[in-house]
Short mmCIF file of C-alpha atoms and ligand atoms in Angstrom, two decimals:
data_model
loop_
_atom_site.label_atom_id
_atom_site.label_comp_id
_atom_site.label_asym_id
_atom_site.label_seq_id
_atom_site.Cartn_x
_atom_site.Cartn_y
_atom_site.Cartn_z
CA MET A 19 247.66 103.71 -114.64
CA GLN A 20 246.48 103.07 -111.12
CA ASP A 21 243.46 105.22 -111.91
CA LEU A 22 242.60 103.13 -114.93
CA ILE A 23 242.82 99.90 -112.97
CA GLN A 24 240.55 101.30 -110.28
CA GLN A 25 238.07 102.59 -112.85
CA ILE A 26 237.91 99.20 -114.52
CA GLU A 27 237.28 97.46 -111.23
CA ASN A 28 234.36 99.81 -110.62
CA TYR A 29 232.93 99.07 -114.05
CA LYS A 30 233.28 95.35 -113.46
CA ALA A 31 231.22 95.61 -110.28
CA GLU A 32 228.56 97.59 -112.16
CA ILE A 33 228.48 95.05 -114.98
CA LYS A 34 228.23 92.10 -112.62
CA ALA A 35 225.19 93.71 -111.02
CA PHE A 36 223.48 94.45 -114.37
CA ASP A 37 220.28 92.42 -114.73
CA ALA A 38 220.31 91.04 -118.30
CA SER A 39 217.76 88.29 -117.72
CA THR A 40 215.33 89.08 -120.55
CA PRO A 41 216.00 89.54 -124.28
CA ALA A 42 215.23 93.26 -123.93
CA LEU A 43 217.63 93.69 -121.00
CA ALA A 44 220.35 91.68 -122.76
CA GLU A 45 219.99 94.00 -125.75
CA GLU A 46 220.15 97.02 -123.47
CA PHE A 47 223.35 95.56 -121.99
CA ARG A 48 224.84 95.06 -125.46
CA ILE A 49 224.13 98.62 -126.50
CA LYS A 50 225.39 100.13 -123.27
CA TYR A 51 228.66 98.21 -123.07
CA LEU A 52 229.43 96.70 -126.48
CA GLY A 53 227.67 99.03 -128.91
CA THR A 54 229.47 101.43 -131.24
CA LYS A 55 229.12 104.16 -128.64
CA GLY A 56 229.38 101.73 -125.73
CA LEU A 57 231.71 101.70 -122.73
CA VAL A 58 234.22 99.19 -124.13
CA LYS A 59 234.78 101.33 -127.23
CA THR A 60 235.18 104.46 -125.11
CA ILE A 61 237.69 102.85 -122.79
CA MET A 62 239.65 101.42 -125.69
CA GLY A 63 239.88 104.98 -126.98
CA LEU A 64 241.80 105.94 -123.80
CA MET A 65 244.75 103.84 -124.99
CA LYS A 66 246.06 106.63 -127.11
CA ASP A 67 246.72 108.77 -124.00
CA VAL A 68 248.69 106.03 -122.17
CA PRO A 69 252.48 106.64 -122.16
CA VAL A 70 254.40 104.32 -124.48
CA GLU A 71 256.20 102.38 -121.74
CA GLN A 72 252.82 101.45 -120.12
CA LYS A 73 250.98 100.59 -123.32
CA LYS A 74 251.64 96.87 -123.12
CA GLU A 75 250.30 96.49 -119.59
CA ALA A 76 247.29 98.75 -120.22
CA GLY A 77 246.49 96.83 -123.40
CA GLN A 78 246.36 93.59 -121.46
CA ILE A 79 244.08 95.05 -118.78
CA LEU A 80 241.70 96.51 -121.34
CA ASN A 81 241.60 93.31 -123.34
CA GLU A 82 240.71 91.30 -120.27
CA PHE A 83 237.98 93.80 -119.51
CA LYS A 84 236.58 93.44 -123.00
CA ILE A 85 236.53 89.65 -122.71
CA PHE A 86 234.82 89.96 -119.33
CA VAL A 87 232.03 92.08 -120.80
CA GLU A 88 231.63 89.85 -123.86
CA GLU A 89 231.35 86.74 -121.74
CA LYS A 90 228.62 88.24 -119.58
CA TYR A 91 226.73 89.25 -122.73
CA ASN A 92 227.08 85.84 -124.40
CA THR A 93 225.87 84.00 -121.32
CA ALA A 94 222.91 86.36 -120.92
CA LYS A 95 222.00 86.03 -124.58
CA GLU A 96 222.19 82.27 -124.55
CA SER A 97 219.99 81.88 -121.50
CA THR A 98 217.38 84.38 -122.69
CA GLU A 99 217.26 82.69 -126.08
CA GLN A 100 216.63 79.35 -124.46
CA GLY A 101 213.82 80.96 -122.52
CA ASP A 102 215.72 80.09 -119.38
CA ASN A 103 214.49 83.14 -117.51
CA SER A 104 211.37 81.76 -115.91
CA ALA A 105 212.89 81.87 -112.50
CA THR A 106 213.54 85.59 -112.63
CA ILE A 107 210.20 86.71 -114.14
CA ASN A 108 207.20 86.60 -111.97
CA TYR A 109 204.16 86.59 -114.20
CA ASP A 110 200.68 86.19 -112.78
CA TRP A 111 199.24 83.97 -115.50
CA SER A 112 195.77 84.14 -113.95
CA LEU A 113 195.35 87.88 -114.61
CA PRO A 114 192.59 88.57 -117.17
CA GLY A 115 193.75 89.96 -120.53
CA ASN A 116 192.88 93.38 -121.88
CA PRO A 117 189.57 93.09 -123.74
CA THR A 118 189.67 94.14 -127.41
CA VAL A 119 186.77 96.24 -128.57
CA VAL A 120 185.49 94.69 -131.78
CA GLY A 121 183.72 96.98 -134.23
CA THR A 122 180.55 95.99 -136.03
CA ARG A 123 179.46 96.23 -139.61
CA HIS A 124 177.29 99.16 -140.59
CA PRO A 125 173.61 98.15 -140.80
CA LEU A 126 173.49 99.19 -144.45
CA SER A 127 176.46 96.94 -145.24
CA LEU A 128 174.80 94.07 -143.40
CA VAL A 129 171.58 94.44 -145.36
CA ARG A 130 173.38 94.97 -148.66
CA ASN A 131 175.31 91.74 -148.01
CA GLN A 132 172.08 89.91 -147.18
CA ILE A 133 170.46 91.11 -150.42
CA VAL A 134 173.52 90.13 -152.42
CA SER A 135 173.71 86.66 -150.92
CA ILE A 136 170.02 85.97 -151.63
CA PHE A 137 170.48 86.80 -155.31
CA GLN A 138 173.76 84.92 -155.46
CA LYS A 139 171.81 81.78 -154.56
CA LEU A 140 169.88 82.33 -157.80
CA GLY A 141 173.07 82.72 -159.82
CA PHE A 142 173.22 86.51 -160.04
CA ALA A 143 176.78 87.88 -160.28
CA VAL A 144 177.80 91.13 -158.60
CA GLU A 145 178.76 94.04 -160.88
CA GLU A 146 179.89 97.51 -159.89
CA GLY A 147 180.26 100.83 -161.70
CA PRO A 148 181.51 104.39 -161.11
CA GLU A 149 179.68 106.87 -158.86
CA ILE A 150 180.68 109.77 -161.10
CA GLU A 151 178.89 108.92 -164.30
CA ASP A 152 178.29 110.43 -167.71
CA ASP A 153 174.84 111.59 -168.74
CA TRP A 154 174.48 108.83 -171.31
CA HIS A 155 175.01 105.86 -168.98
CA ASN A 156 172.83 107.38 -166.28
CA PHE A 157 170.02 108.71 -168.46
CA GLY A 158 170.38 108.58 -172.24
CA ALA A 159 171.03 104.87 -172.60
CA MET A 160 168.20 104.14 -170.17
CA ASN A 161 165.72 105.77 -172.51
CA LEU A 162 165.72 109.10 -170.67
CA PRO A 163 166.82 111.65 -173.31
CA GLU A 164 167.75 115.26 -172.35
CA ASP A 165 164.24 116.66 -172.49
CA HIS A 166 162.45 113.70 -170.93
CA PRO A 167 160.10 114.78 -168.14
CA ALA A 168 160.88 111.63 -166.10
CA ARG A 169 164.31 113.13 -165.40
CA ASP A 170 162.51 115.37 -162.92
CA MET A 171 161.91 112.32 -160.73
CA GLN A 172 165.63 112.27 -159.96
CA ASP A 173 167.02 115.67 -158.94
CA THR A 174 170.56 115.47 -160.17
CA PHE A 175 173.92 116.75 -158.95
CA TYR A 176 175.78 117.75 -162.11
CA VAL A 177 179.53 117.69 -161.62
CA ASN A 178 180.91 119.14 -164.80
CA ASN A 179 179.84 120.09 -168.26
CA ASP A 180 182.84 119.87 -170.55
CA SER A 181 183.73 118.95 -174.11
CA ASN A 182 183.53 115.26 -173.13
CA GLY A 183 179.90 115.72 -172.20
CA LYS A 184 177.93 116.09 -169.03
CA TRP A 185 179.16 114.45 -165.83
CA LEU A 186 177.00 113.79 -162.81
CA LEU A 187 176.78 111.81 -159.59
CA ARG A 188 174.75 108.76 -160.59
CA THR A 189 171.15 109.05 -159.50
CA HIS A 190 170.46 105.33 -159.64
CA THR A 191 172.34 102.06 -160.10
CA SER A 192 170.58 101.57 -163.44
CA SER A 193 173.72 103.18 -164.88
CA VAL A 194 175.59 99.98 -163.96
CA GLN A 195 173.00 97.97 -165.94
CA ALA A 196 173.93 100.14 -168.90
CA ARG A 197 177.63 99.41 -168.45
CA VAL A 198 177.02 95.68 -168.11
CA MET A 199 174.90 95.56 -171.30
CA GLN A 200 177.62 97.53 -173.05
CA HIS A 201 180.32 95.00 -172.22
CA GLN A 202 178.57 91.66 -171.91
CA LYS A 203 176.51 89.52 -174.24
CA PRO A 204 173.32 87.73 -173.10
CA PRO A 205 172.65 85.66 -171.11
CA ILE A 206 173.25 88.33 -168.46
CA ARG A 207 172.30 87.83 -164.83
CA CYS A 208 173.69 90.37 -162.40
CA ILE A 209 173.00 92.54 -159.40
CA CYS A 210 174.65 95.90 -158.90
CA PRO A 211 174.86 97.25 -155.35
CA GLY A 212 176.06 100.83 -154.91
CA ARG A 213 175.69 104.35 -153.61
CA VAL A 214 173.59 106.91 -155.48
CA TYR A 215 173.05 110.65 -155.11
CA ARG A 216 170.11 113.01 -155.45
CA ASN A 217 169.72 116.69 -154.78
CA GLU A 218 167.19 116.30 -151.98
CA THR A 219 166.75 118.30 -148.80
CA ILE A 220 167.97 116.13 -145.95
CA SER A 221 165.24 114.97 -143.58
CA ALA A 222 164.16 111.84 -141.72
CA ARG A 223 162.70 110.53 -145.00
CA ALA A 224 165.14 111.77 -147.64
CA HIS A 225 168.90 112.13 -147.99
CA CYS A 226 171.24 113.43 -150.64
CA PHE A 227 172.88 110.02 -150.89
CA PHE A 228 171.57 106.52 -150.37
CA HIS A 229 172.13 102.97 -151.60
CA GLN A 230 170.45 100.79 -154.16
CA VAL A 231 170.72 97.27 -155.47
CA GLU A 232 169.90 96.91 -159.13
CA GLY A 233 169.09 93.58 -160.76
CA LEU A 234 169.18 92.58 -164.42
CA TYR A 235 168.38 89.32 -166.17
CA ILE A 236 168.48 89.02 -169.95
CA ASP A 237 168.13 85.79 -171.89
CA GLU A 238 165.82 84.14 -174.40
CA ASN A 239 162.24 83.70 -173.15
CA VAL A 240 162.56 85.69 -169.92
CA SER A 241 159.02 86.67 -168.90
CA PHE A 242 157.20 88.77 -166.34
CA ALA A 243 156.45 85.52 -164.47
CA ASP A 244 160.22 85.08 -163.98
CA LEU A 245 160.43 88.60 -162.60
CA LYS A 246 157.63 87.94 -160.13
CA GLN A 247 158.96 84.60 -158.94
CA THR A 248 162.46 85.98 -158.47
CA LEU A 249 161.18 88.89 -156.40
CA TYR A 250 158.79 86.70 -154.38
CA PHE A 251 161.74 84.49 -153.54
CA PHE A 252 163.75 87.53 -152.49
CA VAL A 253 161.01 88.86 -150.19
CA LYS A 254 160.45 85.52 -148.46
CA GLU A 255 164.18 85.06 -147.88
CA MET A 256 164.59 88.60 -146.64
CA PHE A 257 161.48 89.10 -144.51
CA GLY A 258 160.10 85.61 -143.87
CA GLU A 259 157.18 83.53 -145.12
CA ASN A 260 154.40 85.63 -143.61
CA VAL A 261 155.03 88.84 -145.50
CA LYS A 262 152.41 89.72 -148.10
CA VAL A 263 153.46 91.04 -151.50
CA ARG A 264 151.66 93.00 -154.19
CA PHE A 265 152.62 94.43 -157.58
CA ARG A 266 151.27 97.77 -158.78
CA PRO A 267 151.52 99.02 -162.37
CA SER A 268 153.99 101.89 -162.62
CA TYR A 269 156.09 103.77 -165.12
CA PHE A 270 159.83 103.81 -165.77
CA PRO A 271 161.21 104.87 -169.15
CA PHE A 272 163.62 101.91 -169.19
CA THR A 273 161.03 99.16 -168.64
CA GLU A 274 157.78 98.20 -170.35
CA PRO A 275 155.59 97.10 -168.67
CA SER A 276 156.74 98.49 -165.32
CA ALA A 277 155.64 97.64 -161.80
CA GLU A 278 156.37 98.65 -158.26
CA MET A 279 156.37 96.04 -155.56
CA ASP A 280 154.90 96.64 -152.10
CA ILE A 281 155.14 94.45 -149.03
CA SER A 282 152.82 94.46 -146.04
CA CYS A 283 154.13 96.95 -143.49
CA LEU A 284 156.39 95.19 -140.99
CA ILE A 285 156.29 98.07 -138.56
CA CYS A 286 152.53 98.02 -137.87
CA GLU A 287 151.79 94.59 -139.41
CA GLY A 288 149.26 96.15 -141.72
CA ASN A 289 147.33 98.11 -139.11
CA GLY A 290 148.47 101.50 -140.36
CA CYS A 291 151.36 103.71 -139.20
CA THR A 292 153.36 106.69 -140.43
CA VAL A 293 155.89 104.50 -142.28
CA CYS A 294 153.16 102.99 -144.49
CA LYS A 295 151.19 106.24 -144.46
CA HIS A 296 148.31 104.29 -142.88
CA THR A 297 147.86 102.06 -145.93
CA GLY A 298 149.39 98.89 -144.47
CA TRP A 299 151.69 98.61 -147.53
CA VAL A 300 155.23 99.86 -148.18
CA GLU A 301 156.85 100.16 -151.58
CA ILE A 302 160.24 98.44 -151.68
CA LEU A 303 161.27 98.40 -155.32
CA GLY A 304 160.69 99.37 -158.93
CA SER A 305 160.86 96.80 -161.69
CA GLY A 306 159.77 95.81 -165.16
CA MET A 307 160.62 94.15 -168.46
CA VAL A 308 163.65 95.84 -170.03
CA HIS A 309 162.42 98.25 -172.72
CA PRO A 310 163.30 96.97 -176.24
CA LYS A 311 164.83 100.37 -176.97
CA VAL A 312 167.27 99.94 -174.07
CA LEU A 313 168.30 96.52 -175.39
CA GLU A 314 168.77 97.94 -178.90
CA ASN A 315 170.90 100.81 -177.48
CA PHE A 316 173.45 98.12 -176.68
CA GLY A 317 173.07 96.08 -179.85
CA ILE A 318 171.08 93.33 -178.12
CA ASP A 319 168.52 91.85 -180.52
CA SER A 320 165.15 92.58 -178.86
CA THR A 321 163.34 90.10 -181.10
CA LYS A 322 165.50 87.31 -179.71
CA TYR A 323 166.13 88.41 -176.13
CA THR A 324 163.94 89.73 -173.35
CA GLY A 325 164.83 90.63 -169.82
CA PHE A 326 163.66 91.96 -166.52
CA ALA A 327 165.21 94.53 -164.22
CA PHE A 328 164.57 95.91 -160.77
CA GLY A 329 166.00 98.44 -158.39
CA MET A 330 165.58 98.63 -154.62
CA GLY A 331 166.69 101.00 -151.87
CA VAL A 332 168.90 99.46 -149.19
CA GLU A 333 167.89 102.12 -146.64
CA ARG A 334 164.21 101.30 -147.05
CA ILE A 335 164.78 97.55 -146.62
CA THR A 336 166.93 98.23 -143.53
CA GLN A 337 164.24 100.52 -142.13
CA LEU A 338 161.65 97.79 -142.42
CA LYS A 339 163.86 95.00 -141.21
CA TYR A 340 165.41 96.79 -138.24
CA ARG A 341 162.83 99.51 -137.62
CA VAL A 342 165.10 102.46 -138.23
CA ASN A 343 162.83 105.47 -138.49
CA ASP A 344 165.23 108.25 -139.48
CA LEU A 345 167.48 108.06 -142.56
CA ARG A 346 169.95 110.50 -141.03
CA LEU A 347 170.98 107.95 -138.38
CA TYR A 348 172.81 105.96 -141.03
CA SER A 349 175.39 108.65 -141.66
CA GLN A 350 175.81 110.23 -138.23
CA ASN A 351 178.31 107.63 -136.99
CA ASP A 352 176.76 107.55 -133.54
CA VAL A 353 178.23 104.45 -131.92
CA ARG A 354 175.14 104.04 -129.71
CA PHE A 355 173.12 103.52 -132.90
CA LEU A 356 175.70 101.43 -134.75
CA LYS A 357 176.46 98.98 -131.95
CA GLN A 358 172.83 97.83 -131.81
CA PHE A 359 173.58 95.72 -134.87
CA THR A 360 176.20 93.56 -133.12
CA GLY A 361 175.47 89.93 -133.75
CA VAL A 362 173.23 90.59 -136.74
CA VAL A 363 174.54 88.50 -139.62
N1 DAH B 409 166.16 103.27 -161.22
C1 DAH B 409 164.88 103.34 -160.52
C2 DAH B 409 164.95 104.40 -159.44
O1 DAH B 409 166.00 104.73 -159.00
C3 DAH B 409 164.54 101.99 -159.91
C4 DAH B 409 164.29 100.97 -160.95
C5 DAH B 409 163.04 100.79 -161.43
C6 DAH B 409 165.32 100.20 -161.44
C7 DAH B 409 162.75 99.85 -162.39
C8 DAH B 409 165.07 99.24 -162.42
C9 DAH B 409 163.78 99.08 -162.89
O2 DAH B 409 166.02 98.46 -162.93
O3 DAH B 409 163.53 98.15 -163.82
O4 DAH B 409 163.93 104.88 -159.04
#
């Protein structure tokens, strides 16, 4: 009995000295002394070994001890909850905080967003489609049947050839045009940003994947003049008033007539460099009036509706805008390259 009394006195001294002046310390105190495996529980367990004639006295001592511990805990808890611990904590409020390193958007995302917001001003809605595509949406519906020689322009990664047809990684975002025409009725006015894939050898000028933004506008009386004005507007917004623009006749199976659009080279300002192959001009997109056959593939009456379409490469626009001279930089994740675009909106 004497031993128990002595032991309890020792514990009391220890408890008195315990610093429970913060919420974390008060919780530590609770666990150590009042928790399910805490001291009070353990000591209460000793009762069973006390001889019967001493049980009453021991019970009283232990009960008092329990109340003593609980009181200390309640007081500590109350004062920490009221935030009344300022006197015991010595913060230096003037110390600088730890700086947070903020990441930046990828240059391709920045430029894609810029392109999208320019066309959104003209009322174009954003549409997206799958990167794994069937042959029909990527080629067939766009007036590029199996044996069409223009398929050679886009070296294709075929994924699977099963009973459901041929599957491939889309070679252009024109496949999203196809999906939009399939599910929407004119008037249609959309842009389709996305990643595309081609079986190219990777070099500074070519990659096996890149990004495009497709545009499509179908309504009554849409003309080539609308196409030109829309794209002029885009170029001025994107590159500024001083950039020169020219259209060149071209060929795409899904448009008739077709044109490619060049802008004056921003790298050498028209004086000639490797980017513009010393011509002073750089091609930035393909475009044209949607081929009547493409419209008819989707049940759109080509005697009533006309439309224009275009497709541009995001990498090329980024190259011209930010003078990036090697396509591989975009996918190498080198922070020294990526952080140069901090602050670019
Ligand atoms: N799909 C073409 C390509 O990847 C680009 C293109 C040209 C898209 C003309 C169009 C268009 O919508 O009308 O080379």
